[in-house]
Amino acid sequence: MQHSKRILVTGGAGFLGSFLCERLLAQGHEVICVDNFFTGSRWNVAHLLSNAGFEVIRHDVTFPFYVEVDEIYNLACPASPIHYQYDPVQTTKTSVHGAINMLGLAKRVKAKILQASTSEVYGNPNVHPQPETYWGSVNPIGPRSCYDEGKRCAETLFFDYWRQHSLRIKVARIFNTYGPRMRPDDGRVVSNFIVQALQNQPITVYGSGEQTRSFCYVDDLITGLIRLMGTSDDVTGPINLGNPAEFTMLELARLVLELTGSRSEIKFLALPVDDPQHRRPDISLAKTALDWTPQTPLREGLGSTIAYFDRLLASGQSSGHLAAE
């Protein structure tokens, strides 16, 4: 039986954070969920409140936070373009000031700390698939740079704390993840397509639809995060966590139409600025260091996600009951 730990999850009421809290509690740990509820939702963790080992605290990580913990998962940051571009200055502060505050906390209490970074650190990549050794191709002054560069700076801070203070760090570069508890209004392609299809509205495909993404089901991603945190201290990352199966946006749209039985038509719109043309992780390092590969095929994961959105839309509660990454 593993030793019970006291674990802090920032962004714990978000899409990924709520599943992480759930899994850690199931493993017998105490969990402190911190969230400012900008994109997170209390509904995502409401079912956990009866657990004596679970605590929710409303707090913004851009301000210092004081608590005694053994481990920290730093997931706090809006992750969809609609939400992180709504207040780009605050997005950068969340990534940078949030990292500084959580690293400072980890240093004070001697906790191990994991940073939820992103595939967006690779920008619009010139290397495909993207290995961790690739430094990326990012526009530092574009509308997406608040998120892309904020996450890149957070990685810098993590490795500087590791070099300068011998802090035990873990950095995960998360590729497109989907599943129940995504927000229907987050603007990300999976939630967009599913909600549009369920309402028989036009499926909005940006550009030609030939741009590609790789989709990882949330359960697989959470397993990867926990395995990374549990590895020896010499495994710092960054480590790509994502599904290497690659799909065009048109392939995804047609699969969603098939699974929902929707009457929606596909509508093409202009491609957003700096939108990456390709996104696919090289997960060789995750396979060797974590013995991790995604287990959920896209068709199966979409089935669970569609069922969730179908229930949500039928209940009329789609405005505030989901959360972004």
Short mmCIF file of N, CA, C and O in Angstrom, two decimals, residues 63-124:
data_model
loop_
_atom_site.label_atom_id
_atom_site.label_comp_id
_atom_site.label_asym_id
_atom_site.label_seq_id
_atom_site.Cartn_x
_atom_site.Cartn_y
_atom_site.Cartn_z
N PHE A 63 -1.10 35.25 -6.73
CA PHE A 63 -0.78 35.70 -5.37
C PHE A 63 -0.17 34.53 -4.60
O PHE A 63 -0.53 33.38 -4.83
N PRO A 64 0.73 34.81 -3.66
CA PRO A 64 1.36 33.72 -2.89
C PRO A 64 0.33 32.89 -2.14
O PRO A 64 -0.75 33.38 -1.79
N PHE A 65 0.69 31.65 -1.90
CA PHE A 65 -0.20 30.72 -1.21
C PHE A 65 0.64 29.92 -0.22
O PHE A 65 1.75 29.49 -0.55
N TYR A 66 0.12 29.76 0.98
CA TYR A 66 0.90 29.12 2.04
C TYR A 66 0.16 27.89 2.56
O TYR A 66 -0.97 28.00 3.06
N VAL A 67 0.77 26.74 2.41
CA VAL A 67 0.18 25.49 2.87
C VAL A 67 1.30 24.46 2.97
O VAL A 67 2.32 24.58 2.28
N GLU A 68 1.11 23.46 3.82
CA GLU A 68 2.09 22.38 3.95
C GLU A 68 1.64 21.20 3.09
O GLU A 68 0.58 20.63 3.33
N VAL A 69 2.45 20.86 2.10
CA VAL A 69 2.09 19.74 1.21
C VAL A 69 3.35 18.96 0.85
O VAL A 69 4.48 19.45 0.99
N ASP A 70 3.11 17.75 0.34
CA ASP A 70 4.21 16.90 -0.12
C ASP A 70 4.48 17.04 -1.62
O ASP A 70 5.61 16.90 -2.07
N GLU A 71 3.41 17.30 -2.37
CA GLU A 71 3.52 17.42 -3.83
C GLU A 71 2.60 18.53 -4.33
O GLU A 71 1.57 18.82 -3.72
N ILE A 72 3.00 19.11 -5.46
CA ILE A 72 2.20 20.16 -6.09
C ILE A 72 2.06 19.85 -7.58
O ILE A 72 3.06 19.62 -8.26
N TYR A 73 0.82 19.84 -8.05
CA TYR A 73 0.55 19.79 -9.49
C TYR A 73 0.08 21.18 -9.90
O TYR A 73 -1.00 21.61 -9.48
N ASN A 74 0.85 21.88 -10.71
CA ASN A 74 0.49 23.24 -11.10
C ASN A 74 -0.21 23.23 -12.46
O ASN A 74 0.43 23.27 -13.51
N LEU A 75 -1.54 23.17 -12.42
CA LEU A 75 -2.35 23.13 -13.64
C LEU A 75 -3.07 24.44 -13.91
O LEU A 75 -3.78 24.56 -14.91
N ALA A 76 -2.93 25.43 -13.04
CA ALA A 76 -3.72 26.65 -13.15
C ALA A 76 -3.34 27.46 -14.38
O ALA A 76 -2.20 27.90 -14.51
N CYS A 77 -4.28 27.64 -15.29
CA CYS A 77 -4.14 28.54 -16.44
C CYS A 77 -5.25 28.22 -17.42
O CYS A 77 -5.50 27.04 -17.71
N PRO A 78 -5.95 29.24 -17.94
CA PRO A 78 -6.93 28.96 -19.00
C PRO A 78 -6.19 28.39 -20.20
O PRO A 78 -5.09 28.83 -20.54
N ALA A 79 -6.78 27.37 -20.85
CA ALA A 79 -6.05 26.65 -21.89
C ALA A 79 -6.67 26.75 -23.27
O ALA A 79 -6.06 26.31 -24.24
N SER A 80 -7.87 27.28 -23.39
CA SER A 80 -8.48 27.42 -24.71
C SER A 80 -8.26 28.83 -25.23
O SER A 80 -8.25 29.79 -24.45
N PRO A 81 -8.06 29.00 -26.55
CA PRO A 81 -7.79 30.33 -27.10
C PRO A 81 -8.83 31.38 -26.72
O PRO A 81 -8.48 32.52 -26.41
N ILE A 82 -10.11 31.01 -26.71
CA ILE A 82 -11.15 31.98 -26.35
C ILE A 82 -10.91 32.51 -24.94
O ILE A 82 -11.00 33.72 -24.69
N HIS A 83 -10.58 31.64 -24.02
CA HIS A 83 -10.42 32.05 -22.63
C HIS A 83 -9.08 32.70 -22.35
O HIS A 83 -9.00 33.70 -21.63
N TYR A 84 -7.99 32.18 -22.92
CA TYR A 84 -6.71 32.82 -22.61
C TYR A 84 -6.49 34.12 -23.37
O TYR A 84 -5.70 34.97 -22.95
N GLN A 85 -7.23 34.33 -24.47
CA GLN A 85 -7.13 35.61 -25.16
C GLN A 85 -8.11 36.65 -24.62
O GLN A 85 -8.03 37.83 -24.97
N TYR A 86 -9.04 36.23 -23.77
CA TYR A 86 -10.00 37.17 -23.17
C TYR A 86 -9.27 38.20 -22.31
O TYR A 86 -9.60 39.38 -22.32
N ASP A 87 -8.28 37.76 -21.56
CA ASP A 87 -7.47 38.65 -20.72
C ASP A 87 -6.02 38.19 -20.84
O ASP A 87 -5.51 37.50 -19.96
N PRO A 88 -5.35 38.55 -21.95
CA PRO A 88 -4.01 38.01 -22.21
C PRO A 88 -2.98 38.39 -21.16
O PRO A 88 -2.07 37.60 -20.87
N VAL A 89 -3.11 39.57 -20.57
CA VAL A 89 -2.16 39.97 -19.53
C VAL A 89 -2.30 39.05 -18.32
O VAL A 89 -1.30 38.57 -17.75
N GLN A 90 -3.54 38.77 -17.93
CA GLN A 90 -3.76 37.88 -16.80
C GLN A 90 -3.30 36.46 -17.12
O GLN A 90 -2.80 35.74 -16.23
N THR A 91 -3.45 36.04 -18.37
CA THR A 91 -2.98 34.71 -18.77
C THR A 91 -1.47 34.60 -18.57
O THR A 91 -0.98 33.61 -18.02
N THR A 92 -0.74 35.61 -19.02
CA THR A 92 0.71 35.60 -18.83
C THR A 92 1.07 35.61 -17.35
O THR A 92 1.96 34.88 -16.91
N LYS A 93 0.36 36.43 -16.58
CA LYS A 93 0.61 36.48 -15.14
C LYS A 93 0.36 35.12 -14.49
O LYS A 93 1.10 34.69 -13.61
N THR A 94 -0.71 34.45 -14.92
CA THR A 94 -1.02 33.14 -14.34
C THR A 94 0.09 32.15 -14.59
O THR A 94 0.49 31.41 -13.68
N SER A 95 0.62 32.15 -15.81
CA SER A 95 1.71 31.23 -16.12
C SER A 95 3.00 31.60 -15.40
O SER A 95 3.66 30.73 -14.82
N VAL A 96 3.35 32.88 -15.42
CA VAL A 96 4.66 33.30 -14.92
C VAL A 96 4.62 33.54 -13.41
O VAL A 96 5.38 32.92 -12.65
N HIS A 97 3.75 34.42 -12.94
CA HIS A 97 3.65 34.67 -11.50
C HIS A 97 3.18 33.42 -10.76
O HIS A 97 3.64 33.12 -9.65
N GLY A 98 2.26 32.69 -11.40
CA GLY A 98 1.80 31.45 -10.79
C GLY A 98 2.93 30.46 -10.60
O GLY A 98 3.04 29.81 -9.55
N ALA A 99 3.78 30.32 -11.62
CA ALA A 99 4.92 29.42 -11.51
C ALA A 99 5.87 29.89 -10.41
O ALA A 99 6.34 29.08 -9.60
N ILE A 100 6.14 31.17 -10.35
CA ILE A 100 7.04 31.71 -9.32
C ILE A 100 6.48 31.42 -7.93
O ILE A 100 7.22 30.98 -7.03
N ASN A 101 5.19 31.65 -7.74
CA ASN A 101 4.59 31.43 -6.42
C ASN A 101 4.57 29.96 -6.03
O ASN A 101 4.84 29.61 -4.87
N MET A 102 4.25 29.09 -6.98
CA MET A 102 4.20 27.66 -6.67
C MET A 102 5.61 27.09 -6.48
O MET A 102 5.83 26.23 -5.62
N LEU A 103 6.57 27.56 -7.25
CA LEU A 103 7.95 27.13 -7.06
C LEU A 103 8.49 27.60 -5.72
O LEU A 103 9.21 26.88 -5.03
N GLY A 104 8.12 28.82 -5.35
CA GLY A 104 8.53 29.34 -4.04
C GLY A 104 7.94 28.51 -2.91
O GLY A 104 8.63 28.21 -1.92
N LEU A 105 6.68 28.12 -3.07
CA LEU A 105 6.04 27.26 -2.07
C LEU A 105 6.74 25.90 -1.99
O LEU A 105 7.05 25.40 -0.90
N ALA A 106 7.01 25.31 -3.15
CA ALA A 106 7.68 24.01 -3.19
C ALA A 106 9.06 24.09 -2.54
O ALA A 106 9.47 23.17 -1.81
N LYS A 107 9.76 25.17 -2.76
CA LYS A 107 11.10 25.36 -2.17
C LYS A 107 11.00 25.46 -0.65
O LYS A 107 11.80 24.85 0.09
N ARG A 108 9.98 26.20 -0.16
CA ARG A 108 9.84 26.39 1.29
C ARG A 108 9.51 25.09 2.00
O ARG A 108 10.05 24.80 3.07
N VAL A 109 8.61 24.30 1.42
CA VAL A 109 8.13 23.10 2.12
C VAL A 109 8.81 21.83 1.61
O VAL A 109 8.44 20.72 2.01
N LYS A 110 9.76 22.01 0.68
CA LYS A 110 10.52 20.87 0.12
C LYS A 110 9.60 19.86 -0.57
O LYS A 110 9.75 18.64 -0.41
N ALA A 111 8.66 20.37 -1.34
CA ALA A 111 7.71 19.52 -2.07
C ALA A 111 8.21 19.27 -3.49
O ALA A 111 8.93 20.08 -4.08
N LYS A 112 7.80 18.14 -4.03
CA LYS A 112 8.01 17.86 -5.44
C LYS A 112 6.93 18.60 -6.22
O LYS A 112 5.78 18.66 -5.78
N ILE A 113 7.27 19.17 -7.38
CA ILE A 113 6.30 19.99 -8.11
C ILE A 113 6.29 19.66 -9.59
O ILE A 113 7.34 19.49 -10.21
N LEU A 114 5.08 19.54 -10.14
CA LEU A 114 4.89 19.24 -11.57
C LEU A 114 4.24 20.43 -12.26
O LEU A 114 3.25 20.98 -11.76
N GLN A 115 4.80 20.81 -13.39
CA GLN A 115 4.24 21.88 -14.21
C GLN A 115 3.48 21.27 -15.38
O GLN A 115 4.03 20.49 -16.16
N ALA A 116 2.21 21.66 -15.52
CA ALA A 116 1.43 21.28 -16.69
C ALA A 116 1.75 22.27 -17.80
O ALA A 116 1.13 23.32 -17.91
N SER A 117 2.74 21.92 -18.61
CA SER A 117 3.07 22.74 -19.77
C SER A 117 2.22 22.28 -20.94
O SER A 117 1.22 21.57 -20.76
N THR A 118 2.60 22.64 -22.14
CA THR A 118 1.71 22.45 -23.27
C THR A 118 2.48 22.21 -24.56
O THR A 118 3.63 22.65 -24.71
N SER A 119 1.83 21.55 -25.50
CA SER A 119 2.40 21.39 -26.83
C SER A 119 2.54 22.73 -27.54
O SER A 119 3.27 22.85 -28.53
N GLU A 120 1.84 23.76 -27.04
CA GLU A 120 1.93 25.08 -27.67
C GLU A 120 3.31 25.70 -27.54
O GLU A 120 3.62 26.68 -28.22
N VAL A 121 4.17 25.14 -26.69
CA VAL A 121 5.55 25.65 -26.63
C VAL A 121 6.27 25.37 -27.94
O VAL A 121 7.29 26.00 -28.23
N TYR A 122 5.75 24.46 -28.77
CA TYR A 122 6.35 24.17 -30.08
C TYR A 122 5.87 25.13 -31.16
O TYR A 122 6.42 25.15 -32.26
N GLY A 123 4.82 25.91 -30.85
CA GLY A 123 4.30 26.86 -31.82
C GLY A 123 3.79 26.19 -33.08
O GLY A 123 3.17 25.12 -33.02
N ASN A 124 4.03 26.82 -34.23
CA ASN A 124 3.70 26.21 -35.52
C ASN A 124 4.94 25.46 -35.97
O ASN A 124 5.85 26.04 -36.57
#
